[in-house]
Amino acid sequence: MDNIQYLNENLWPGRIGHAGILLAFVAALLGAFSYYFAVQRASQEEEARHWLRMGRGAFLAHALGVLAVIGAIFYAMIAQRYEYQYVWAHVSDDLPLRYIFSAFWEGQEGSFLLWMFWHVVLGGLLMASAKKWEAPVLAVLLAVEFCIASMTLGVYVGNLRIGSNPTLLLRDVMDAPIFANADYLQLIKGNGLNPLLQNYWMTIHPPTLFLGFASTVIPFAFAVAGLWTRDYAGWIRPALPWALFSGMILGTGILMGGAWAYEALSFGGYWAWDPVENMSLVPWLTLVAGIHTHLVAKNTGHSLRSTFIFYMLTFVLILYSTFMTRSGVLGDTSAHAFTEMGLGWQLTAFVLMFLVLPAILLAGRYRYIPAPAKEEALASKEFWMFIGSLVLLFSAVLITSSTSLPVINKILQFFNPAYVGRVITEPISHYNKYQLWIGVFIGLFSGGAQWLRWREGNWAANRRKYVLHTGLAVVAAAALSWLTTLWINAYAWQYWLLLFSGWFTLIVNLDYIIGFLRGNLKLGGSTMAHIGFGMMLIGILASGLNKRFISVNTFVMDGLIEGADSERIKNNVLLFKGVTLPMAGYEVTYVSDTIENLTRTYTVNYKRRDATGKVVEDFNLHPNIIYNKDFTKIAASNPDTRQYLHKDIFTHISSLPQVEMDVEFRKQREDSLRYKAVRLPMGQTVTLLDTVPIRNRDTFVVRTYSLTLDEITRNPTHPDYKPQQGDLALGAAIHVKRDDDDSTFTARPVVISRGQLVYYFPEQINELSTRVRLHPDIFDEVFTPEEELTYRDFTFKIGQTISFEGLQVRFDGFNPKAEHPSLQKKEGDLVVSARMHITSPNGQSYQAEPVFFIRDNTPYNLKTEVEDLGLHLRFVSIDPETETAQLRLARKERRVTGAPVEVATQSLRSDYIVLEAIEFPGINLFWLGSTLMMLGLGLSMAHRIGQVSKHQEA
Amino acid sequence: MKRIYIIAVVMVAVAIAILVNAAKDTSTYATFSDAARSGDKVKIAGQLAKDKEMYYDPEKNPNYFTFYLTDTKGEQRKVVLLREKPQDFEMSEQIVLTGRMKGEEFIATEMLMKCPSKYKNEEIYIKSEKGDI
């Protein structure tokens, strides 16, 4: 196979990309070393400057390498160069260009490249702005880049694989017979992007999240730099805007993930305590804890040590999160981890390296980190902020411990192979149960600390003011919590406490921003973030605790299963097309559906009336489903949501008639239909009653079907019928009308007799979910059986007319090029037909050509019928000498009076959907609150950037 | 001793207490016989018995789906899932159920499936319209 000259391959993107990877890898190492020596040799100014210049050059080379490989892969993806494995795996011809980004970071390699890309951007900014911190910070950053770049190397050392190279050719990765063909590219097409990821959130969520991931390296690098250069407090000021930036972006990335889950996935919610979600939340929690101690350190000098710890922990947790989602360790506990690639050992090494090395550094220098001798005052801001940070850490520890259960199982199994791994039985309630208290404490502390002062030395002077503001907030929060419970349920005192704590921090901070900051938003970043946090807590209680399935169906399960868990069983309802179902105050109707490409979009109408019956609310929702490429299975079901200020109504298709979901099943199902037989006399209308039980109500709908036979055709067509020689085919046109529908539909079923078998070609009227087919007895109605015919023999001379049963039958001569629908000519056949001309008593004339043929010395004849006259003609022998033809004639007049028809109503209904609808009250409080948190972080960042530059000028 | 250390020690103690307490939120993957013996809510991992009957008729009840599962010990039981039948159920490689035994049936309220990533299967799609060459 090695000698094959493959056609039409473009190898350049691969070469450029691979060169880019190698360059990025080597330059990162070189840069890290250069910057390292720039720090170590700082005392020798001249040498240090050389090292610094070399570090910068290496960084730029690294950046070039990263951009080259990203550019090469993008080019190959846009050009659909399927010779590349990565392109083949993530792109397909029908993938819209707008999803090319999603396709790029669908795979592990692409997301590593995205991560590196952001490090390059952030590193560039640091290079331009970090001044004396440039060398140590970039040394750390490039060391991290070196590790990530190794993930895309794809080289083997012995049996050990290092990284996975995204620029490999498909034929190098896979061994398939198709590659024996030099022109194999003509034959392959791409795999394409998972339909669930074909969503605009997937274009912006991953880059935002990865920018968040990437940005956590900066506080980490500053912290390491501080320890390394023994300038333990100097990094505090320049690192603060970066930490705030990181908190904002990482938080936004996580929220976008929630928004994607809410909009595109069908589990109904924005947070499910999935391991992947947890492991992105945990570093954010420690980062936010770090930001708080960072502020304490900046203002008071306290908590500096913990700031080091928090930022180091944050970055290790980011790496640990990467390990969890990419090593395959989560296995079946997570719905959306990456597919495993055998890079687990490398990721483990990565995590351990950045855990152990900084820990050693920290341990060695810990006692040199300055800390004020005097303890924080109990009534000081710094004390409670520190306690709040501890609470966040506490939350992080709990979540990490529970989420790490699969890792703990693996470790225990390593030492004891007989150990049986444990899993959390009910993850959601497990996490909620404990994290509830984190919310309560954070709410109380963030509110309670707001009116405290830094370095409180004179509590007596502040006490009056503090008690007044905080006390009033307690009263107001209690009152507002009570008012809130009129709208949503708090269910238990713990939830009531959470509600109170949310209101409390909201009010205190609102009061603070108005009363103390006088509305000066520039300084109000933290206040705004805390208002957002309080609002978010209320939003979670409203939308999460009070989320309500409105697709409720209480009667369905009664008696079916005793004592079955009540919640789960009644979340779905069945909606027949056009049949309105009352549901939680709404009248819900499945109106229609349309198919475009692979997407089938449903229109579901919701109506609400007031007491007088007037429609006060009327809207349509459009959930859809996406079929797979072969149109045989459903690949994704996308919800649709009606959004109000105070609530959302979330709707998705949880199931469809199986005939719509599965083509195989449709075929099986057709055989088991229950048809009703009915005889339709020609031209007359026959009515048929059909009883449709309506589920969950003890009522039935009786429907009347009117059927009219319009005509019977002898050579019918049907979309599924491919005529073959020898077929006996009959078709009919039948008008069908249902009393509750104004339109009349025409069904054209066909029935075929082929050999000994009967084939049905029924006609489906989807609008009426009715199937009509012809009963094979129609053959007896239309065709006269041979045994009922009495033939008489006649000998014709050419031109001779013989009178038969009132008909004038004339023989016009032989036709040696005879054709007959039932005749399949073979070589050696001798075929001839007799051209017959028939005149009926009322003067009408007809043509007929019965066929006679000799095959293998045996004579055969094929019958011809003049249907209008009921005349049957057989050409049985020929006498060449006298040029006479011997024919057998029979006549039996037959009037087709009707047709036996079979009708199957509703047994194969394809006109319903199984719908799940959920009401999320107050979900906008969650979105608004969480957005305010991020805005607050952003505002603080802007404010601190200003401070940094002012400081540098000074 | 500093106040902060006292608080930190208390928090560590509480954390340990919680984690020990949380151990009862966990369970091992049970087998059908375990589930029948304890009667508790358990998680069962196993594989779909593809030769046995599956039943789902949303017209009768959209929240009722039954199938047979072979657990890790090889025991087969009928499972009643009180949800809609998930898409691509037949393709599942492994199934994890949460629920409890009720008589001879396992009543499941939650199900997690592991499917072979259907878009990543290691086979080359041949362009059908090109035919064979």
XYZ file of C-alpha atoms in Angstrom, chain A residues 3-391:
389
model
C 3.625 2.630 -3.117
C 0.248 4.033 -3.939
C 0.232 7.523 -5.391
C -2.924 8.920 -3.865
C -4.964 11.300 -5.945
C -6.294 14.727 -5.016
C -4.813 14.834 -1.549
C -3.671 18.183 -0.259
C -0.816 17.489 2.090
C 0.180 21.078 2.758
C -2.192 21.884 5.638
C -0.899 18.786 7.398
C 2.738 19.720 6.881
C 2.195 23.297 8.019
C 0.070 22.165 10.963
C 2.576 19.579 12.075
C 5.432 22.041 11.782
C 3.320 24.459 13.848
C 2.848 21.880 16.585
C 6.552 21.109 16.764
C 7.443 24.797 16.731
C 4.925 25.590 19.473
C 6.207 22.715 21.581
C 9.907 23.497 21.244
C 9.509 27.258 21.473
C 7.422 26.941 24.664
C 10.225 24.976 26.285
C 12.867 27.383 25.063
C 10.821 30.371 26.175
C 10.199 28.931 29.612
C 13.936 28.355 30.084
C 14.892 31.776 28.753
C 12.451 33.556 31.024
C 13.597 31.347 33.882
C 17.152 32.491 33.447
C 16.006 36.062 32.961
C 14.696 35.825 36.518
C 17.564 33.835 37.979
C 20.232 36.058 36.469
C 18.421 39.260 37.343
C 21.475 40.487 39.193
C 23.559 40.383 36.005
C 21.583 43.013 34.126
C 23.251 42.501 30.763
C 22.767 38.724 30.760
C 19.255 39.005 32.097
C 18.355 41.330 29.233
C 19.611 38.755 26.727
C 17.608 36.011 28.336
C 14.535 38.244 28.363
C 14.926 39.027 24.684
C 15.321 35.362 23.906
C 12.239 34.564 25.970
C 10.223 37.088 24.022
C 11.445 35.702 20.729
C 10.566 32.197 21.821
C 7.131 33.320 22.952
C 6.470 34.901 19.568
C 7.692 31.748 17.821
C 5.394 29.731 20.042
C 2.498 32.029 19.166
C 3.296 31.616 15.481
C 3.310 27.841 15.843
C -0.050 27.801 17.625
C -1.647 30.103 15.066
C -0.200 28.052 12.203
C -1.662 24.781 13.393
C -5.038 26.373 14.150
C -5.045 28.062 10.748
C -4.071 24.854 8.965
C -6.832 22.856 10.653
C -9.431 25.531 9.993
C -8.401 25.657 6.366
C -8.696 21.881 6.066
C -12.090 21.957 7.760
C -13.521 24.714 5.610
C -12.151 23.050 2.475
C -13.570 19.712 3.702
C -10.275 17.898 3.247
C -11.383 14.506 4.504
C -7.905 13.077 4.022
C -7.292 14.487 7.508
C -8.601 12.358 10.340
C -9.626 15.360 12.447
C -11.580 16.918 9.596
C -13.183 13.614 8.699
C -14.236 13.035 12.295
C -15.861 16.425 12.885
C -16.998 17.864 9.566
C -19.401 16.699 6.898
C -20.521 18.080 3.548
C -23.836 19.197 4.960
C -22.385 20.975 7.992
C -23.262 24.669 7.803
C -20.237 26.930 7.880
C -21.440 28.646 11.045
C -20.833 25.434 12.983
C -17.250 25.090 11.778
C -16.038 26.562 15.071
C -18.079 24.074 17.081
C -16.632 21.307 14.942
C -13.130 22.604 15.597
C -13.414 22.297 19.367
C -15.606 19.230 19.425
C -12.520 17.043 19.672
C -9.960 17.037 22.473
C -7.148 18.229 20.230
C -9.137 21.228 19.038
C -10.046 22.234 22.560
C -6.420 21.974 23.662
C -5.510 24.243 20.763
C -8.227 26.670 21.810
C -6.813 26.697 25.312
C -3.315 27.352 23.969
C -4.641 30.080 21.736
C -6.019 31.970 24.738
C -2.776 31.513 26.648
C -0.999 33.064 23.692
C -3.378 36.044 23.646
C -3.146 36.560 27.413
C 0.618 36.023 27.357
C 0.943 38.706 24.685
C -0.997 41.151 26.836
C 1.185 40.317 29.847
C 4.326 40.747 27.828
C 3.198 44.230 26.924
C 1.996 45.253 30.376
C 3.527 43.225 33.196
C 6.798 45.158 33.394
C 9.001 43.557 36.040
C 6.631 40.630 36.434
C 6.887 39.698 32.764
C 9.767 37.260 33.093
C 8.582 35.130 36.038
C 4.921 35.147 34.977
C 5.631 34.201 31.372
C 8.117 31.561 32.470
C 5.272 29.844 34.322
C 2.814 30.400 31.497
C 5.172 28.952 28.900
C 5.853 25.950 31.115
C 2.097 25.331 31.137
C 1.970 25.847 27.374
C 4.742 23.310 26.995
C 2.609 20.749 28.825
C -0.527 21.496 26.818
C 1.403 21.470 23.545
C 2.641 17.985 24.412
C -1.023 16.900 24.320
C -1.064 17.546 20.577
C 2.278 15.943 19.763
C 1.137 12.471 18.869
C 4.506 10.756 19.165
C 5.346 7.402 20.652
C 8.150 6.804 23.091
C 8.328 3.060 23.139
C 4.746 2.020 23.701
C 3.850 5.225 25.429
C 1.808 7.652 23.444
C 2.398 11.328 24.028
C -0.502 13.470 22.903
C -2.730 13.160 19.904
C -1.822 14.928 16.698
C -4.771 16.590 14.967
C -2.977 16.925 11.628
C -2.695 13.219 10.863
C -4.034 11.762 7.652
C -6.972 9.443 7.888
C -5.100 6.712 6.034
C -2.277 6.901 8.564
C -4.662 6.559 11.471
C -6.925 3.903 10.127
C -6.267 0.701 8.323
C -9.078 0.068 5.894
C -9.214 -1.661 2.519
C -10.507 1.533 0.964
C -7.026 3.008 1.117
C -5.883 0.534 -1.483
C -7.722 2.769 -3.904
C -5.604 5.702 -5.006
C -8.707 7.787 -5.488
C -10.213 6.925 -2.092
C -11.089 10.576 -1.433
C -13.859 10.265 -3.977
C -15.414 7.597 -1.826
C -15.407 8.983 1.679
C -17.450 11.599 3.404
C -17.127 13.183 6.793
C -18.682 12.034 10.032
C -20.025 15.437 10.876
C -20.805 17.213 14.083
C -22.989 15.765 16.799
C -26.400 17.433 16.282
C -26.588 18.363 19.958
C -23.613 20.598 19.428
C -25.132 22.275 16.401
C -26.336 25.156 18.480
C -25.161 28.755 18.628
C -24.313 28.391 22.320
C -21.749 25.841 21.261
C -20.067 28.516 19.190
C -19.594 30.889 22.128
C -19.690 28.714 25.251
C -16.477 26.718 24.690
C -14.247 29.675 23.766
C -15.548 31.654 26.734
C -15.064 28.746 29.104
C -11.599 28.072 27.768
C -10.686 31.744 28.080
C -11.815 31.371 31.682
C -9.685 28.229 32.073
C -6.718 29.899 30.402
C -6.988 33.050 32.491
C -6.680 31.169 35.804
C -3.042 30.580 34.951
C -2.322 34.289 35.453
C -3.161 34.645 39.174
C -1.412 31.299 39.591
C 1.670 32.509 37.726
C 1.727 35.752 39.712
C 1.507 33.809 42.954
C 4.341 31.515 41.915
C 6.308 34.530 40.731
C 5.792 36.216 44.087
C 7.181 33.212 45.945
C 9.945 32.640 43.438
C 11.284 36.217 43.414
C 10.585 36.600 47.124
C 8.527 39.685 46.407
C 5.683 38.244 48.420
C 3.323 41.202 48.364
C 4.394 43.074 45.232
C 2.257 40.957 42.878
C -0.929 41.713 44.798
C -1.711 44.937 42.986
C -0.937 43.971 39.338
C -2.572 40.538 39.666
C -5.887 41.803 41.012
C -7.480 42.899 37.690
C -6.418 39.577 36.167
C -8.022 37.623 38.975
C -11.241 39.599 38.592
C -11.131 39.103 34.822
C -10.671 35.393 35.314
C -13.547 35.207 37.783
C -15.822 37.048 35.385
C -14.930 35.039 32.274
C -14.877 31.635 33.921
C -18.210 32.398 35.591
C -19.695 33.591 32.319
C -18.440 30.460 30.569
C -20.095 28.237 33.165
C -23.353 30.184 32.897
C -23.296 29.878 29.125
C -22.983 26.132 29.575
C -26.077 26.293 31.741
C -27.878 28.365 29.132
C -26.944 25.847 26.442
C -28.165 22.960 28.578
C -31.400 24.811 29.236
C -32.002 25.728 25.621
C -30.672 22.767 23.718
C -30.825 19.777 26.010
C -34.004 18.209 27.133
C -33.299 17.440 30.777
C -35.171 20.585 31.751
C -32.936 22.908 33.705
C -29.667 24.790 33.703
C -27.781 22.814 36.306
C -27.752 19.071 36.964
C -24.676 18.577 39.187
C -23.103 16.640 36.372
C -19.409 15.894 37.061
C -18.359 18.049 34.127
C -20.365 20.986 35.443
C -19.123 20.462 38.986
C -15.519 20.398 37.961
C -15.808 23.723 36.184
C -17.661 25.281 39.123
C -15.152 24.211 41.780
C -12.155 26.187 40.439
C -14.438 29.183 40.116
C -15.365 28.872 43.808
C -11.745 28.750 44.916
C -10.918 31.586 42.530
C -13.646 33.754 44.042
C -12.419 32.805 47.513
C -8.951 33.887 46.364
C -10.278 37.197 45.056
C -11.748 37.910 48.488
C -8.564 37.114 50.406
C -6.683 39.021 47.705
C -8.712 42.125 48.559
C -8.150 41.529 52.242
C -4.421 41.217 51.622
C -4.361 44.368 49.538
C -6.233 46.401 52.131
C -4.904 44.986 55.390
C -1.980 42.680 54.735
C -3.894 39.807 56.315
C -4.756 36.596 54.422
C -1.799 36.864 52.070
C -0.855 33.236 52.637
C -4.315 32.016 51.913
C -4.357 34.044 48.698
C -1.325 32.097 47.517
C -3.031 28.868 48.418
C -6.335 29.742 46.745
C -4.805 30.748 43.417
C -2.546 27.721 43.294
C -5.443 25.502 44.192
C -7.584 27.101 41.509
C -5.140 26.281 38.770
C -4.581 22.733 39.985
C -8.342 22.274 40.077
C -8.567 23.502 36.483
C -6.052 20.823 35.532
C -7.867 18.272 37.657
C -11.098 19.186 35.907
C -9.366 18.651 32.573
C -8.172 15.291 33.806
C -11.651 14.306 34.958
C -13.403 15.201 31.731
C -10.805 13.883 29.324
C -9.228 10.820 30.852
C -12.327 8.668 30.690
C -12.333 8.183 34.452
C -15.891 9.462 34.704
C -17.035 6.612 32.532
C -20.755 6.159 32.829
C -21.361 8.755 35.524
C -21.366 11.738 33.218
C -23.483 12.495 30.236
C -21.054 14.763 28.480
C -17.441 13.948 29.059
C -15.109 13.868 26.089
C -14.459 10.545 24.466
C -11.486 8.811 25.963
C -8.214 8.961 24.046
C -5.671 7.170 26.193
C -4.058 10.375 27.377
C -4.945 9.695 31.001
C -1.400 9.109 32.225
C -0.240 12.349 30.646
C -3.055 14.329 32.236
C -2.331 12.711 35.597
C 1.307 13.694 35.315
C 0.252 17.215 34.377
C -1.975 17.545 37.456
C 0.612 16.082 39.835
C 3.382 18.259 38.456
C 1.456 21.479 39.032
C 0.269 20.261 42.396
C 3.603 19.102 43.771
C 6.054 21.712 42.435
C 4.129 24.785 43.645
C 3.370 22.994 46.911
C 7.087 22.473 47.515
C 7.769 26.083 46.625
C 5.023 27.271 48.940
C 6.109 25.019 51.774
C 9.687 26.266 51.474
C 8.778 29.914 51.482
C 5.635 29.852 53.629
C 7.182 31.247 56.777
C 8.707 34.173 54.886
C 5.355 35.381 53.667
C 4.602 38.464 55.717
C 1.578 38.418 57.995
C 0.549 41.049 60.561
C 1.212 39.985 64.085
C -2.080 41.351 65.305
C -5.157 39.245 64.792
C -8.092 40.540 62.744
C -10.710 42.255 64.857
C -13.927 40.298 65.220
C -15.939 43.232 63.926
C -13.695 43.877 60.922
C -14.462 43.360 57.299
C -11.326 41.273 56.697
C -12.293 38.730 59.321
C -15.689 37.965 57.826
C -14.421 38.060 54.290
C -11.896 35.444 55.246
C -14.553 33.323 56.863
C -16.651 33.691 53.709
C -13.702 32.480 51.645
C -13.390 29.491 53.923
C -17.048 28.726 53.294
